[in-house]
Structure formats: C-alpha cells, structure tokens
CSV table of C-alpha atoms in Angstrom, one decimal:
chain,number,residue,atom,x,y,z
A,1,MET,CA,-24.1,-34.9,19.8
A,2,GLN,CA,-27.4,-34.1,18.3
A,3,LEU,CA,-30.2,-31.8,19.2
A,4,LYS,CA,-33.8,-32.6,19.0
A,5,ASP,CA,-36.4,-30.1,19.8
A,6,GLY,CA,-33.9,-28.1,22.0
A,7,TRP,CA,-32.8,-31.1,23.9
A,8,LEU,CA,-29.3,-33.1,23.5
A,9,VAL,CA,-30.2,-36.5,22.5
A,10,GLY,CA,-29.1,-39.2,24.9
A,11,VAL,CA,-28.4,-37.0,28.1
A,12,LYS,CA,-30.3,-37.2,31.4
A,13,GLN,CA,-33.2,-34.7,31.4
A,14,VAL,CA,-34.5,-33.1,34.5
A,15,PRO,CA,-37.1,-30.4,33.2
A,16,SER,CA,-37.2,-27.5,35.0
A,17,PRO,CA,-40.4,-25.2,35.7
A,18,HIS,CA,-37.8,-22.3,36.0
A,19,PHE,CA,-37.9,-21.2,32.3
A,20,ASP,CA,-40.0,-19.3,29.8
A,21,CYS,CA,-40.1,-18.3,26.2
A,22,ARG,CA,-37.4,-15.9,24.5
A,23,PRO,CA,-38.5,-12.6,23.2
A,24,GLU,CA,-40.1,-13.0,20.1
A,25,ASP,CA,-37.5,-13.6,17.1
A,26,GLU,CA,-34.6,-14.0,19.6
A,27,THR,CA,-32.3,-17.0,19.0
A,28,PRO,CA,-29.4,-17.9,21.3
A,29,SER,CA,-26.3,-15.7,20.4
A,30,LEU,CA,-24.2,-16.0,23.7
A,31,LEU,CA,-22.9,-19.1,25.8
A,32,VAL,CA,-22.4,-18.2,29.3
A,33,VAL,CA,-20.1,-20.7,31.6
A,34,HIS,CA,-21.1,-20.9,35.0
A,35,ASN,CA,-20.0,-23.3,38.1
A,36,ILE,CA,-22.1,-24.5,40.8
A,37,SER,CA,-21.7,-26.9,43.8
A,38,LEU,CA,-24.1,-27.8,46.6
A,39,PRO,CA,-23.5,-27.5,49.2
A,40,PRO,CA,-20.6,-25.4,48.3
A,41,GLY,CA,-17.4,-27.2,47.7
A,42,GLU,CA,-19.4,-30.6,47.6
A,43,PHE,CA,-19.8,-32.7,44.5
A,44,GLY,CA,-22.1,-35.4,43.4
A,45,GLY,CA,-25.6,-36.0,45.1
A,46,PRO,CA,-29.0,-34.6,44.0
A,47,TRP,CA,-29.0,-31.1,45.2
A,48,ILE,CA,-28.2,-29.3,41.9
A,49,ASP,CA,-31.0,-31.1,40.0
A,50,ALA,CA,-33.5,-30.4,43.0
A,51,LEU,CA,-32.5,-26.6,43.1
A,52,PHE,CA,-33.1,-26.2,39.2
A,53,SER,CA,-36.3,-28.2,39.3
A,54,GLY,CA,-37.7,-26.4,42.3
A,55,THR,CA,-37.5,-29.3,44.8
A,56,LEU,CA,-34.5,-28.2,47.2
A,57,ASP,CA,-35.4,-29.3,50.7
A,58,ALA,CA,-34.4,-26.2,52.8
A,59,THR,CA,-33.9,-28.7,55.6
A,60,ALA,CA,-31.5,-31.1,54.0
A,61,HIS,CA,-28.5,-28.6,54.7
A,62,PRO,CA,-27.9,-25.5,56.5
A,63,TYR,CA,-26.8,-23.6,53.3
A,64,PHE,CA,-29.9,-24.7,51.5
A,65,ALA,CA,-32.3,-22.5,53.7
A,66,GLY,CA,-31.1,-19.4,52.0
A,67,ILE,CA,-31.5,-20.7,48.6
A,68,ALA,CA,-34.4,-23.2,48.4
A,69,HIS,CA,-36.8,-20.5,47.6
A,70,LEU,CA,-34.8,-19.2,44.3
A,71,ARG,CA,-36.3,-19.7,41.0
A,72,VAL,CA,-33.3,-20.5,38.9
A,73,SER,CA,-32.2,-22.9,36.2
A,74,ALA,CA,-29.7,-23.4,33.6
A,75,HIS,CA,-29.9,-25.1,30.3
A,76,CYS,CA,-27.3,-27.8,31.1
A,77,LEU,CA,-24.9,-29.0,34.1
A,78,ILE,CA,-21.8,-30.9,33.4
A,79,ARG,CA,-20.8,-32.9,36.4
A,80,ARG,CA,-17.3,-33.7,37.4
A,81,ASP,CA,-17.2,-37.0,35.6
A,82,GLY,CA,-18.4,-35.4,32.4
A,83,LYS,CA,-22.2,-36.6,32.6
A,84,ILE,CA,-24.5,-34.1,31.3
A,85,VAL,CA,-27.8,-33.2,32.6
A,86,GLN,CA,-30.2,-30.8,30.8
A,87,TYR,CA,-32.8,-28.9,32.6
A,88,VAL,CA,-34.3,-26.3,29.8
A,89,PRO,CA,-34.3,-26.8,26.0
A,90,PHE,CA,-31.9,-24.5,24.4
A,91,ASP,CA,-34.7,-22.6,22.3
A,92,LYS,CA,-36.4,-21.5,25.5
A,93,ARG,CA,-35.1,-18.9,28.2
A,94,ALA,CA,-33.5,-20.4,31.2
A,95,TRP,CA,-33.1,-18.1,34.3
A,96,HIS,CA,-29.4,-18.4,34.7
A,97,ALA,CA,-27.7,-14.8,34.4
A,98,GLY,CA,-29.8,-12.7,36.5
A,99,ILE,CA,-29.2,-9.1,36.3
A,100,SER,CA,-26.6,-9.1,33.3
A,101,LEU,CA,-25.0,-7.0,30.7
A,102,TYR,CA,-23.1,-8.4,27.5
A,103,GLN,CA,-21.7,-6.0,24.9
A,104,GLY,CA,-24.3,-3.2,25.8
A,105,ARG,CA,-27.2,-5.6,26.0
A,106,GLU,CA,-28.9,-6.1,29.2
A,107,ARG,CA,-30.9,-9.1,30.2
A,108,CYS,CA,-28.6,-11.9,29.0
A,109,ASN,CA,-31.1,-14.6,29.7
A,110,ASP,CA,-33.0,-13.4,26.7
A,111,PHE,CA,-30.4,-14.4,24.0
A,112,SER,CA,-27.8,-16.7,26.2
A,113,ILE,CA,-27.6,-20.3,26.7
A,114,GLY,CA,-26.1,-21.0,30.3
A,115,ILE,CA,-24.0,-24.1,31.0
A,116,GLU,CA,-23.0,-25.0,34.5
A,117,LEU,CA,-20.0,-26.8,35.5
A,118,GLU,CA,-19.9,-28.8,38.6
A,119,GLY,CA,-17.3,-27.0,40.3
A,120,THR,CA,-15.7,-24.0,42.2
A,121,ASP,CA,-13.9,-20.8,41.3
A,122,THR,CA,-10.6,-22.3,42.5
A,123,LEU,CA,-10.6,-26.0,41.9
A,124,PRO,CA,-9.5,-27.2,38.6
A,125,TYR,CA,-12.1,-28.5,36.3
A,126,THR,CA,-11.9,-32.0,35.0
A,127,ASP,CA,-10.8,-33.2,31.6
A,128,ALA,CA,-14.1,-34.8,31.0
A,129,GLN,CA,-15.7,-31.4,31.7
A,130,TYR,CA,-13.7,-29.5,29.2
A,131,GLN,CA,-14.4,-32.5,26.6
A,132,GLN,CA,-18.2,-32.5,27.0
A,133,LEU,CA,-18.3,-28.6,27.1
A,134,THR,CA,-16.4,-28.5,24.0
A,135,ALA,CA,-18.8,-31.0,22.3
A,136,ILE,CA,-22.1,-29.3,23.5
A,137,THR,CA,-20.6,-25.9,22.5
A,138,GLU,CA,-19.7,-27.3,18.8
A,139,THR,CA,-23.5,-28.6,18.6
A,140,LEU,CA,-24.7,-25.2,19.6
A,141,ILE,CA,-22.6,-23.5,17.2
A,142,GLN,CA,-24.1,-25.5,14.2
A,143,ALA,CA,-27.3,-24.6,15.5
A,144,TYR,CA,-26.9,-21.0,16.4
A,145,PRO,CA,-23.5,-19.9,14.6
A,146,SER,CA,-23.1,-16.4,16.3
A,147,ILE,CA,-22.2,-18.2,19.5
A,148,ALA,CA,-18.9,-19.1,18.1
A,149,ASP,CA,-17.9,-15.4,18.6
A,150,ASN,CA,-19.7,-15.0,22.0
A,151,MET,CA,-18.7,-17.2,24.9
A,152,THR,CA,-18.2,-15.7,28.2
A,153,GLY,CA,-18.2,-16.3,32.0
A,154,HIS,CA,-21.0,-15.5,34.3
A,155,CYS,CA,-18.1,-13.1,36.1
A,156,ASP,CA,-18.0,-11.0,32.8
A,157,ILE,CA,-21.8,-10.4,32.3
A,158,ALA,CA,-22.5,-9.8,36.3
A,159,PRO,CA,-19.0,-8.7,37.6
A,160,ASP,CA,-20.4,-7.0,40.8
A,161,ARG,CA,-22.5,-10.1,41.7
A,162,LYS,CA,-20.5,-13.2,40.5
A,163,THR,CA,-17.2,-14.8,40.1
A,164,ASP,CA,-17.8,-17.7,38.3
A,165,PRO,CA,-16.6,-19.9,36.5
A,166,GLY,CA,-13.3,-18.3,38.3
A,167,PRO,CA,-9.8,-18.4,37.8
A,168,ALA,CA,-9.8,-22.3,37.5
A,169,PHE,CA,-11.3,-22.3,34.3
A,170,ASP,CA,-8.9,-22.3,31.5
A,171,TRP,CA,-10.5,-20.1,28.7
A,172,SER,CA,-7.4,-20.6,26.4
A,173,ARG,CA,-7.9,-24.4,26.5
A,174,PHE,CA,-11.7,-24.3,26.1
A,175,ARG,CA,-11.6,-21.7,23.1
A,176,GLN,CA,-8.7,-23.7,21.5
A,177,ALA,CA,-10.6,-27.0,21.7
A,178,VAL,CA,-13.5,-25.4,20.1
A,179,GLU,CA,-11.3,-24.0,17.4
A,180,VAL,CA,-9.6,-27.3,16.7
A,181,THR,CA,-12.9,-29.1,16.5
A,182,SER,CA,-14.3,-26.5,14.3
A,183,ASN,CA,-11.6,-26.6,11.9
A,184,LYS,CA,-11.6,-30.5,11.7
A,185,GLU,CA,-15.3,-30.3,10.8
A,186,ASN,CA,-14.9,-27.4,8.0
A,187,LYS,CA,-12.3,-29.8,6.1
C-alpha cells in the first residue's frame, strides 16, 4: 500500500465533511481500532458510508433516527470482505474517538488515526479484515513510526462509553501479524 497526500492509493474514497485540521505540529501517534455495523449486527449496504458522509436517511431504518444527526467519521473502514473505504486523510483529524484518554492525554482525535472494522463486539472478524488492517497499519507505521508502539481499541480510550472492537477482536493475532511484517521489511 502507498499513501499520497494522506490518502491510501487505490482504495474507495468517500470524503467526509466531518473532519478538521489537527493541532499545529501534531502528527498521528496512536491507532484506534473500532467496529461498526449499520443497522447494528447487519453488514453490507451503504449505511456506514452515509453516516460518515453526513447523508444518513433517518427514515431508512428505525435505528437511524437516533444517529442520523451525528457528525462523526473515521479515517477508514475495512468491510467484511476486506474492501477498504477511506473517509478522511490520515494527516487530518477525523471525529472517531469522542471524549477519550490515552496514557494521560485527552482528546485522542488530536493525535490518533481511527480505523473501523465492519463487525460487532462478539462476531469474529474475517481473515480479510485482519490482512487489510495489518497492511494499513504497516503503511501508517512507515509514515508515522510512533504508531508501532501505540495501538489500542476504542474501549480502552473511552471505557465508560465504548466496548469496541470487543472481545471478538484478536489483539495477539493482529500485533503478531504487524510484528512479522515489520521484521520481514527490516531484513
């Protein structure tokens, strides 16, 4: 994978209006893994793209009435089949973490990159999702090396509010894959 102007080359782009500039001199140093499914527990469809682009129809599903007003985004989504959608360039601040704290620092959106996995807390993620998450992470580490030591879940930075990516996410598998890929590239 390659980056150009903060965007992954060759992936679907659905630019979100829900972003802004990071604080001056702030570069990403944290990767936050999330999950999302819209409606909850259902996969596929245009609803995640619509939420992050501010075009979610509140009448399309009863659940949407309570979230259509939200101004939220993530940098990327990895769908169940491994397809990647990017909403916000990595050098900009996506609105994914909300009220959050990581190692004593508040406002994680200022210094983090948010990647959503299409899924739920309890359903296992797919091999394609782990492969793509690893590939994106390796690309991000090349651009922002401190991310290598700072990867966490939304549940860890907002534990009173969030549970994702949940117990179904295999942190050991993900971290080992990133480590193996890093070791191969450093040889």
